[in-house]
XYZ file of C-alpha atoms in Angstrom:
588
model
C 49.966 27.334 129.585
C 53.671 26.773 130.196
C 56.894 28.085 128.715
C 59.717 25.555 128.752
C 63.387 26.399 129.205
C 64.980 23.195 127.943
C 67.669 25.037 125.973
C 68.748 26.802 129.131
C 72.048 28.680 128.923
C 73.827 26.254 126.614
C 77.000 28.307 127.030
C 77.103 27.002 130.636
C 75.263 23.706 130.210
C 76.537 21.293 127.571
C 73.541 20.442 125.328
C 75.070 17.004 124.765
C 74.547 16.246 128.462
C 70.949 17.377 128.918
C 67.670 17.420 127.021
C 67.966 19.843 124.115
C 65.629 20.928 121.311
C 67.242 21.838 117.997
C 64.006 23.500 116.853
C 63.879 25.822 119.854
C 62.013 25.915 123.136
C 58.278 25.303 123.357
C 55.053 26.714 124.708
C 52.878 23.890 126.041
C 49.189 23.604 126.877
C 48.364 21.239 129.726
C 44.758 20.422 130.572
C 42.829 18.494 133.203
C 39.906 17.280 131.104
C 38.120 15.184 133.751
C 38.435 17.513 136.744
C 40.462 15.190 138.976
C 43.203 17.762 139.565
C 45.764 16.012 137.347
C 46.682 17.055 133.822
C 45.772 14.355 131.308
C 46.264 16.330 128.089
C 49.484 17.857 126.797
C 50.005 19.573 123.473
C 52.612 21.801 121.856
C 51.201 25.243 121.093
C 54.393 26.410 119.402
C 58.043 25.436 119.094
C 60.179 28.275 117.823
C 63.910 28.726 117.199
C 63.499 32.303 118.432
C 62.515 30.987 121.867
C 65.673 30.515 123.926
C 64.663 29.812 127.538
C 61.758 32.309 127.601
C 61.075 33.747 131.051
C 57.393 34.640 130.893
C 54.001 33.940 129.359
C 50.636 35.701 129.421
C 47.470 34.376 127.812
C 45.107 37.254 127.030
C 42.190 35.876 125.068
C 43.549 34.474 121.821
C 46.829 36.361 122.174
C 49.752 34.624 123.860
C 52.558 36.960 124.939
C 55.927 35.267 125.418
C 58.832 37.142 127.006
C 62.162 36.178 125.473
C 64.722 38.975 125.249
C 65.386 40.859 123.112
C 61.733 40.442 122.122
C 58.272 40.377 123.593
C 56.466 38.110 121.128
C 52.731 37.790 120.644
C 51.286 34.675 119.025
C 47.645 34.857 117.926
C 45.404 31.805 117.656
C 42.722 33.186 115.346
C 40.688 29.993 114.858
C 40.895 28.425 118.320
C 42.754 25.262 117.272
C 45.517 25.723 119.874
C 48.082 26.570 117.198
C 49.324 30.084 116.394
C 48.109 31.604 113.144
C 50.232 34.715 113.491
C 53.496 35.653 115.201
C 54.464 39.272 115.816
C 57.088 41.183 117.752
C 55.111 43.361 120.156
C 58.252 45.101 121.493
C 61.951 44.633 120.834
C 65.272 45.975 122.047
C 65.527 44.515 125.550
C 68.949 43.498 126.790
C 69.624 40.127 128.351
C 69.511 37.586 125.527
C 69.796 34.105 127.083
C 70.128 35.708 130.519
C 68.137 35.384 133.746
C 68.266 39.166 134.269
C 66.118 39.939 131.257
C 62.514 40.251 130.095
C 59.864 38.719 132.364
C 56.143 37.966 132.204
C 53.426 40.407 131.189
C 50.153 40.763 133.094
C 47.063 42.888 132.526
C 46.450 45.482 135.220
C 43.057 46.450 136.662
C 43.121 49.503 134.371
C 43.288 47.310 131.254
C 46.927 48.176 130.526
C 49.846 45.755 130.293
C 52.547 45.604 132.977
C 55.843 43.724 132.889
C 59.395 43.675 134.249
C 62.866 43.435 132.828
C 66.091 42.780 134.722
C 69.300 44.796 134.760
C 71.051 42.967 131.887
C 70.817 46.023 129.658
C 71.108 48.135 127.750
C 67.398 48.368 126.956
C 66.596 50.418 123.851
C 62.881 49.950 123.251
C 60.635 51.997 120.952
C 56.869 51.780 121.441
C 54.308 51.920 118.623
C 54.017 55.704 118.919
C 57.777 56.212 118.520
C 58.627 56.928 122.173
C 62.008 55.438 123.094
C 63.194 53.974 126.377
C 66.960 54.064 126.888
C 68.095 52.381 130.072
C 71.247 50.767 131.382
C 73.865 50.581 134.111
C 77.426 49.397 134.693
C 76.279 45.775 134.992
C 77.743 43.303 132.498
C 78.420 39.582 132.625
C 76.414 36.499 133.436
C 76.465 35.433 129.793
C 78.951 35.858 126.939
C 76.370 38.062 125.196
C 76.049 40.599 128.006
C 79.415 42.262 127.425
C 78.273 45.864 126.973
C 75.994 48.157 128.937
C 75.720 51.889 129.413
C 74.591 53.932 132.429
C 73.140 57.459 132.547
C 71.148 57.172 129.328
C 68.296 59.623 128.820
C 64.911 58.400 127.578
C 62.439 60.444 125.559
C 60.791 61.678 128.765
C 64.068 63.397 129.670
C 64.732 61.077 132.608
C 67.486 58.626 133.479
C 66.121 55.147 134.165
C 68.509 52.625 135.648
C 68.917 48.847 135.907
C 65.877 46.599 136.101
C 62.528 48.198 135.304
C 58.786 47.838 135.822
C 56.981 48.993 132.686
C 53.435 49.713 131.540
C 52.066 49.962 128.018
C 48.709 50.244 126.284
C 47.360 47.092 124.619
C 47.953 48.714 121.218
C 51.659 49.090 122.001
C 51.636 52.856 122.624
C 52.460 54.937 125.707
C 55.296 52.887 127.175
C 55.964 54.197 130.680
C 58.473 53.366 133.413
C 56.603 52.558 136.638
C 59.666 51.809 138.764
C 63.388 51.302 138.233
C 66.826 50.516 139.610
C 66.067 46.868 140.382
C 68.594 44.064 140.167
C 66.479 41.280 138.714
C 62.884 41.425 139.835
C 61.316 38.386 138.148
C 57.772 39.664 137.933
C 55.488 42.532 138.876
C 52.158 41.640 140.491
C 49.174 43.970 140.637
C 46.188 43.769 142.923
C 42.778 45.178 142.047
C 43.556 48.421 143.867
C 46.383 49.037 141.410
C 49.167 48.359 143.914
C 52.325 46.929 142.349
C 54.324 44.275 144.200
C 57.646 42.599 143.487
C 60.552 40.672 144.893
C 64.183 41.116 143.903
C 67.377 39.116 143.964
C 70.651 40.240 145.507
C 74.398 39.857 144.986
C 74.525 36.700 147.138
C 74.887 38.794 150.295
C 71.690 37.777 152.159
C 69.675 40.820 151.053
C 66.843 39.583 148.822
C 63.637 41.531 149.347
C 59.877 41.705 148.811
C 58.251 45.111 148.542
C 55.508 47.358 147.255
C 56.485 49.545 144.292
C 55.544 53.200 144.340
C 54.899 54.578 140.861
C 58.070 56.171 139.518
C 60.063 54.865 142.472
C 63.788 54.102 142.572
C 64.595 50.767 144.284
C 68.223 51.721 144.910
C 70.325 48.856 143.550
C 72.766 51.169 141.740
C 73.356 54.831 142.447
C 70.903 57.248 140.840
C 72.418 57.200 137.332
C 73.647 53.600 137.255
C 77.348 54.467 137.203
C 78.189 53.021 140.614
C 77.382 49.811 142.452
C 76.319 49.576 146.061
C 79.764 48.208 146.964
C 81.312 51.448 145.750
C 78.861 53.521 147.785
C 78.802 51.555 151.053
C 79.618 53.813 153.986
C 81.819 52.787 156.935
C 79.708 50.886 159.444
C 76.697 50.633 157.119
C 75.043 47.204 157.166
C 74.849 45.317 153.876
C 71.055 45.405 153.418
C 71.013 49.181 153.858
C 73.958 49.613 151.497
C 72.767 47.074 148.918
C 69.550 49.043 148.342
C 71.012 52.536 149.037
C 68.550 53.005 151.895
C 70.402 55.980 153.393
C 70.356 57.910 150.110
C 67.713 60.491 149.173
C 65.442 59.513 146.316
C 65.181 55.782 147.105
C 62.094 53.789 148.127
C 62.086 51.746 151.346
C 63.337 48.259 150.495
C 60.566 46.242 152.161
C 61.052 42.826 153.745
C 64.595 41.460 153.794
C 64.069 37.764 153.029
C 67.799 37.045 153.281
C 69.547 34.615 150.959
C 67.543 33.188 148.090
C 66.513 33.217 144.449
C 63.116 34.964 144.353
C 61.005 34.392 141.240
C 57.261 34.722 140.523
C 54.745 36.755 142.534
C 50.958 37.025 142.593
C 48.218 38.511 144.781
C 45.474 36.033 145.659
C 42.035 37.680 145.563
C 39.784 34.636 145.334
C 37.494 33.515 148.152
C 38.010 29.740 147.862
C 40.483 29.557 150.765
C 38.563 31.857 153.092
C 39.007 35.483 154.160
C 42.419 34.971 155.771
C 43.892 34.205 152.333
C 42.138 36.958 150.412
C 44.552 39.724 149.450
C 47.561 37.549 150.269
C 50.789 38.367 148.432
C 52.574 35.172 147.382
C 56.278 35.248 146.529
C 58.098 32.214 145.146
C 61.721 31.674 146.143
C 63.396 28.897 144.177
C 66.564 29.035 146.237
C 64.774 28.682 149.554
C 62.331 25.929 148.392
C 59.383 28.023 149.520
C 56.385 30.149 148.636
C 56.397 33.074 151.058
C 53.037 34.587 152.035
C 52.227 38.099 153.248
C 49.088 39.915 154.300
C 50.211 43.511 153.697
C 49.138 45.962 156.381
C 49.136 49.726 156.188
C 52.088 51.690 157.521
C 51.976 55.393 156.758
C 51.847 55.895 153.003
C 53.361 52.452 152.448
C 52.968 48.915 153.711
C 54.341 46.609 156.370
C 55.103 43.044 155.267
C 55.214 40.208 157.800
C 56.430 36.978 156.211
C 55.078 33.440 156.594
C 55.669 30.200 154.705
C 52.708 29.095 152.601
C 54.437 26.027 151.142
C 57.906 24.641 151.740
C 59.524 21.312 150.939
C 61.781 21.318 154.011
C 60.999 21.681 157.698
C 64.329 23.109 158.773
C 65.379 26.708 158.137
C 66.845 27.496 154.714
C 68.167 30.909 155.692
C 71.714 29.658 155.174
C 71.054 28.931 151.491
C 74.089 29.212 149.192
C 73.103 29.131 145.538
C 75.858 26.812 144.229
C 75.882 24.298 147.079
C 74.136 21.037 146.165
C 73.503 17.690 147.816
C 71.378 14.575 147.303
C 68.495 15.817 149.469
C 65.740 15.846 146.849
C 63.455 17.851 149.118
C 65.668 20.800 148.185
C 65.088 20.218 144.482
C 61.694 21.905 144.818
C 62.478 25.129 142.949
C 59.286 27.185 142.581
C 59.796 29.416 139.554
C 56.303 30.910 139.448
C 52.990 31.029 141.271
C 49.659 31.830 139.624
C 45.904 31.748 140.245
C 43.523 29.755 138.054
C 39.970 30.507 136.979
C 38.884 27.877 139.511
C 40.449 29.816 142.386
C 43.197 27.232 142.882
C 46.839 28.239 143.276
C 49.245 26.814 140.698
C 52.985 26.504 141.300
C 55.600 25.859 138.617
C 58.579 23.846 139.881
C 61.916 24.051 138.027
C 62.996 20.924 139.995
C 66.777 20.876 139.990
C 69.614 20.396 142.485
C 70.824 23.929 141.695
C 69.278 27.270 140.832
C 71.070 30.459 139.880
C 74.298 31.248 138.124
C 72.751 30.184 134.806
C 73.364 26.578 135.802
C 71.329 23.381 135.965
C 72.056 19.739 136.740
C 68.817 18.156 135.537
C 69.693 16.130 132.430
C 66.192 14.899 131.508
C 64.260 18.184 131.429
C 61.961 17.352 134.330
C 59.586 19.906 135.832
C 56.372 19.865 137.834
C 53.231 21.912 138.302
C 51.373 21.732 141.596
C 47.740 22.636 142.134
C 46.824 23.821 145.622
C 43.180 23.731 146.745
C 41.393 24.054 150.097
C 41.106 20.738 151.884
C 37.710 19.153 151.326
C 36.727 21.473 148.458
C 36.475 20.554 144.808
C 37.128 23.664 142.772
C 35.842 23.886 139.229
C 36.580 26.342 136.460
C 33.473 28.303 135.483
C 32.216 28.438 131.927
C 32.389 32.077 130.845
C 30.261 33.413 128.009
C 31.971 36.617 126.920
C 29.234 37.352 124.379
C 26.833 38.519 127.108
C 27.055 41.335 129.640
C 26.403 38.872 132.460
C 29.228 36.633 131.264
C 31.557 39.606 130.943
C 30.837 40.668 134.524
C 31.458 37.121 135.749
C 34.803 37.205 133.958
C 35.614 40.585 135.543
C 35.016 39.073 138.989
C 37.131 35.958 138.334
C 40.242 35.370 140.487
C 42.459 34.738 137.415
C 44.083 38.052 136.503
C 44.309 37.877 132.718
C 40.871 36.240 132.478
C 39.152 39.076 134.305
C 40.924 41.416 131.893
C 38.794 39.906 129.104
C 35.632 40.887 130.956
C 37.041 44.371 131.499
C 37.846 44.789 127.803
C 34.424 43.611 126.614
C 32.536 45.780 129.109
C 34.661 48.832 128.324
C 33.838 48.372 124.648
C 30.124 48.620 125.488
C 30.691 52.028 127.047
C 27.951 53.918 128.858
C 25.326 51.252 128.124
C 26.679 49.032 130.932
C 27.179 51.709 133.603
C 24.154 50.564 135.600
C 25.208 46.903 135.563
C 28.782 47.695 136.569
C 27.623 50.112 139.269
C 25.759 47.250 140.965
C 29.132 45.672 141.779
C 29.737 48.585 144.167
C 26.873 47.270 146.307
C 28.613 43.935 146.973
C 30.793 43.157 150.002
C 33.978 42.196 148.149
C 36.353 45.208 148.113
C 38.443 43.748 145.273
C 35.362 43.479 143.081
C 34.429 47.053 143.976
C 37.911 48.221 143.008
C 37.649 46.542 139.589
C 34.289 48.234 139.047
C 35.794 51.651 139.850
C 38.559 51.223 137.277
C 35.996 50.188 134.696
C 33.476 52.926 135.477
C 36.157 55.550 134.906
C 36.277 54.381 131.282
C 32.502 54.290 130.692
C 31.837 57.883 129.698
C 30.729 60.939 131.652
C 28.270 59.122 133.915
C 30.876 56.556 134.902
C 33.366 59.333 135.627
C 30.832 61.131 137.827
C 30.297 57.986 139.890
C 34.048 57.585 140.397
C 34.446 61.242 141.369
C 31.701 60.794 143.954
C 33.606 57.804 145.359
C 36.718 59.967 145.652
C 34.755 62.563 147.615
C 32.529 60.396 149.800
C 33.634 56.738 150.001
C 34.557 55.811 153.613
C 37.069 53.104 152.581
C 40.424 54.822 151.846
C 41.498 51.916 149.625
C 38.629 52.645 147.249
C 39.242 56.395 147.359
C 42.825 55.597 146.350
C 41.558 53.538 143.412
C 39.197 56.345 142.429
C 42.028 58.863 142.300
C 44.296 56.502 140.382
C 41.537 56.004 137.828
C 40.603 59.684 137.565
C 44.166 60.907 137.056
C 43.945 59.454 133.556
C 41.697 62.441 132.786
C 44.820 64.539 132.290
C 42.968 67.767 131.456
C 41.292 67.695 134.874
C 44.201 66.503 136.999
C 44.496 69.696 139.065
C 40.768 69.678 139.837
C 40.901 66.106 141.113
C 44.185 66.766 142.916
C 42.650 69.747 144.703
C 39.763 67.573 145.890
C 42.061 64.850 147.246
C 45.033 66.876 148.544
C 43.644 67.110 152.080
C 42.204 63.592 152.200
C 42.714 62.056 155.663
C 44.413 59.028 154.080
C 48.154 59.287 153.471
C 47.664 56.797 150.624
C 45.343 59.111 148.730
C 47.596 62.125 149.276
C 50.589 60.061 148.154
C 48.823 59.262 144.888
C 48.049 62.939 144.381
C 51.732 63.729 144.808
C 52.821 61.061 142.329
C 50.351 62.341 139.742
C 51.873 65.840 139.822
C 55.407 64.895 138.775
C 54.988 66.193 135.231
C 52.695 69.128 136.043
C 54.473 72.532 135.901
C 55.131 74.397 139.149
C 52.752 77.287 138.537
C 49.843 74.903 138.008
C 50.665 72.548 140.857
C 52.297 74.677 143.571
C 49.174 75.248 145.684
C 48.322 71.556 145.779
C 51.950 70.649 146.453
C 52.077 73.034 149.407
C 48.957 71.425 150.845
C 50.493 67.966 150.379
C 53.652 69.063 152.176
C 51.548 70.347 155.060
C 50.123 66.819 155.353
C 53.585 65.281 155.819
C 54.272 64.085 159.374
C 58.043 64.476 159.090
C 58.678 60.745 159.564
C 56.958 58.647 156.879
C 59.633 57.615 154.310
C 57.057 56.594 151.685
C 55.266 59.936 151.874
C 58.568 61.814 151.764
C 59.626 59.947 148.644
C 56.252 60.672 147.026
C 56.825 64.378 147.677
C 60.289 64.067 146.167
C 58.876 62.476 143.018
C 56.175 65.165 142.806
C 58.828 67.894 143.013
C 61.151 66.374 140.419
C 62.416 69.330 138.371
C 60.720 71.768 140.751
C 63.147 71.469 143.677
C 64.622 74.963 143.510
C 61.250 76.697 143.210
C 59.736 74.768 146.098
C 62.737 75.466 148.322
C 62.757 79.169 147.462
C 59.067 79.573 148.325
C 58.733 77.295 151.334
C 61.863 78.389 153.190
C 60.106 81.672 153.973
C 57.940 79.757 156.466
C 61.010 78.556 158.392
C 63.251 80.256 160.993
C 66.273 82.046 159.514
C 68.626 79.771 161.446
C 68.708 76.427 159.548
C 69.372 74.620 162.815
C 65.856 75.597 163.892
C 64.050 74.338 160.792
C 61.143 72.010 161.458
C 62.007 68.334 161.150
C 59.677 67.838 158.216
C 61.130 70.767 156.264
C 64.676 69.621 156.997
C 63.921 66.099 155.790
C 62.288 67.446 152.632
C 65.358 69.577 151.871
C 67.532 66.474 152.408
C 65.346 64.593 149.916
C 65.335 67.406 147.335
C 68.941 68.584 147.955
C 68.575 71.760 145.850
C 71.885 73.433 145.053
C 70.764 76.689 146.649
C 70.397 74.898 149.999
C 74.055 73.872 150.297
C 75.041 76.746 152.600
C 72.100 76.165 154.951
C 72.711 72.419 155.006
C 76.360 73.011 155.922
C 75.203 75.132 158.843
C 72.875 72.356 160.016
C 75.696 69.846 159.772
């Protein structure tokens, strides 16, 4: 399934000089019917005047979600004839009409909820199906003639200020819209692995500071200042390097920025969890960069409560370094026209790469006059991969779908099994006996939604599972039992894994001080004084509780602020409560 962007930024690209569709852009279905690895069938699913260079597509059963600001559309094919029978607006109100910095693709997470990104071309005023409203913006305008107004420091219905580009989550019925991360520039996509980790890349202001990183729930990525009123250029300190300034890395309340990939135009991301390529590829984070003609590959490794990302090239069309990439420089070297705009995983375990194929990328420009694009299929040498036939009418078929490497396909298995409830607990529990940790993680998410017995199994995993990754999944799943959050938090607050304790902290953000203070104190005691991810998790946990925490915990410190422990001093820096100003001046 492919979204086309033929009518791409006609304000910058004369439609008389390139392929143009008067009836709007299209969603296409390409198929390899004989299994030779080459598409031999092409059909138009829909052509719609409302589709103006859509930036994302998700196929979830018979529902096709297409991201095209200001709307997230859903087309439903009720009779299976590869034509939509119904078109609805799932969400509306996103900024960035006909803009690259706008609404991007939706995916289904391992918890069965929908996740998606939008760029910083706000303002975004979005109301979910339950009436909750997101209000987000910044000082950013421009890029298109339509993006002439924006507004920083807006307050959403949760009482918080969300800034710039956003990662969002919503229930399949359109309720409970939630901000999962914010203050991006233009992150093209959010990728989730089966553990529930969120990953992204992000573009920069053409100053060699693009990045790839893990997103901590509720985290601030630091592109603007905290309320969106100032740019990084306005906040850059004397002597501060550009990468540090660009992502406000010396400011309290900002996540670590991850891997600095330099110049580029990062686009789609995915985590590969199939086994077709062997164990060295399993769990690999793939990040497409259209500017650099490359798919970057990472095997994330643990570092404190976060991750370390060491970059390699999975696929590139050039042998020489592209680190000197300048977005608007073009030449006749067609190797550099490989512009990967997305990377995905098929039901067969193959990796699929969408190629924009153009001499230029970025700046809302293109030079391709004929509307040419390519899709590559990457398979292990010597292996013939085949898509399995999945029968979603049986429990066995649903479990096979759940274990499939294609993200939105395994979501169908999850949905069907969850609908069966406690009757499938035993079958799902058997997955925990397999060797594949990603399959085990998917089973944990599902068990948490299969009634009391399923919840008991997940709680036992939280208490006794030796693998900290699975204990982390167990806590993430159990925190959805909001009435029992303090009980689960108390169990996990002294877990030996910083990851588990981090998740406990993040889950306590909206829990009042009197209910959470004992667990929060225990979490602070587990801080090593150095880990920036753990410190930021504590800061998020103490949002709105800064003054109370400072007033209680300072009693454990020497009266002279200069003699405070390093970990307490760094926490006070992160929280910066007003009542600490005098003590901080003394330390300075």
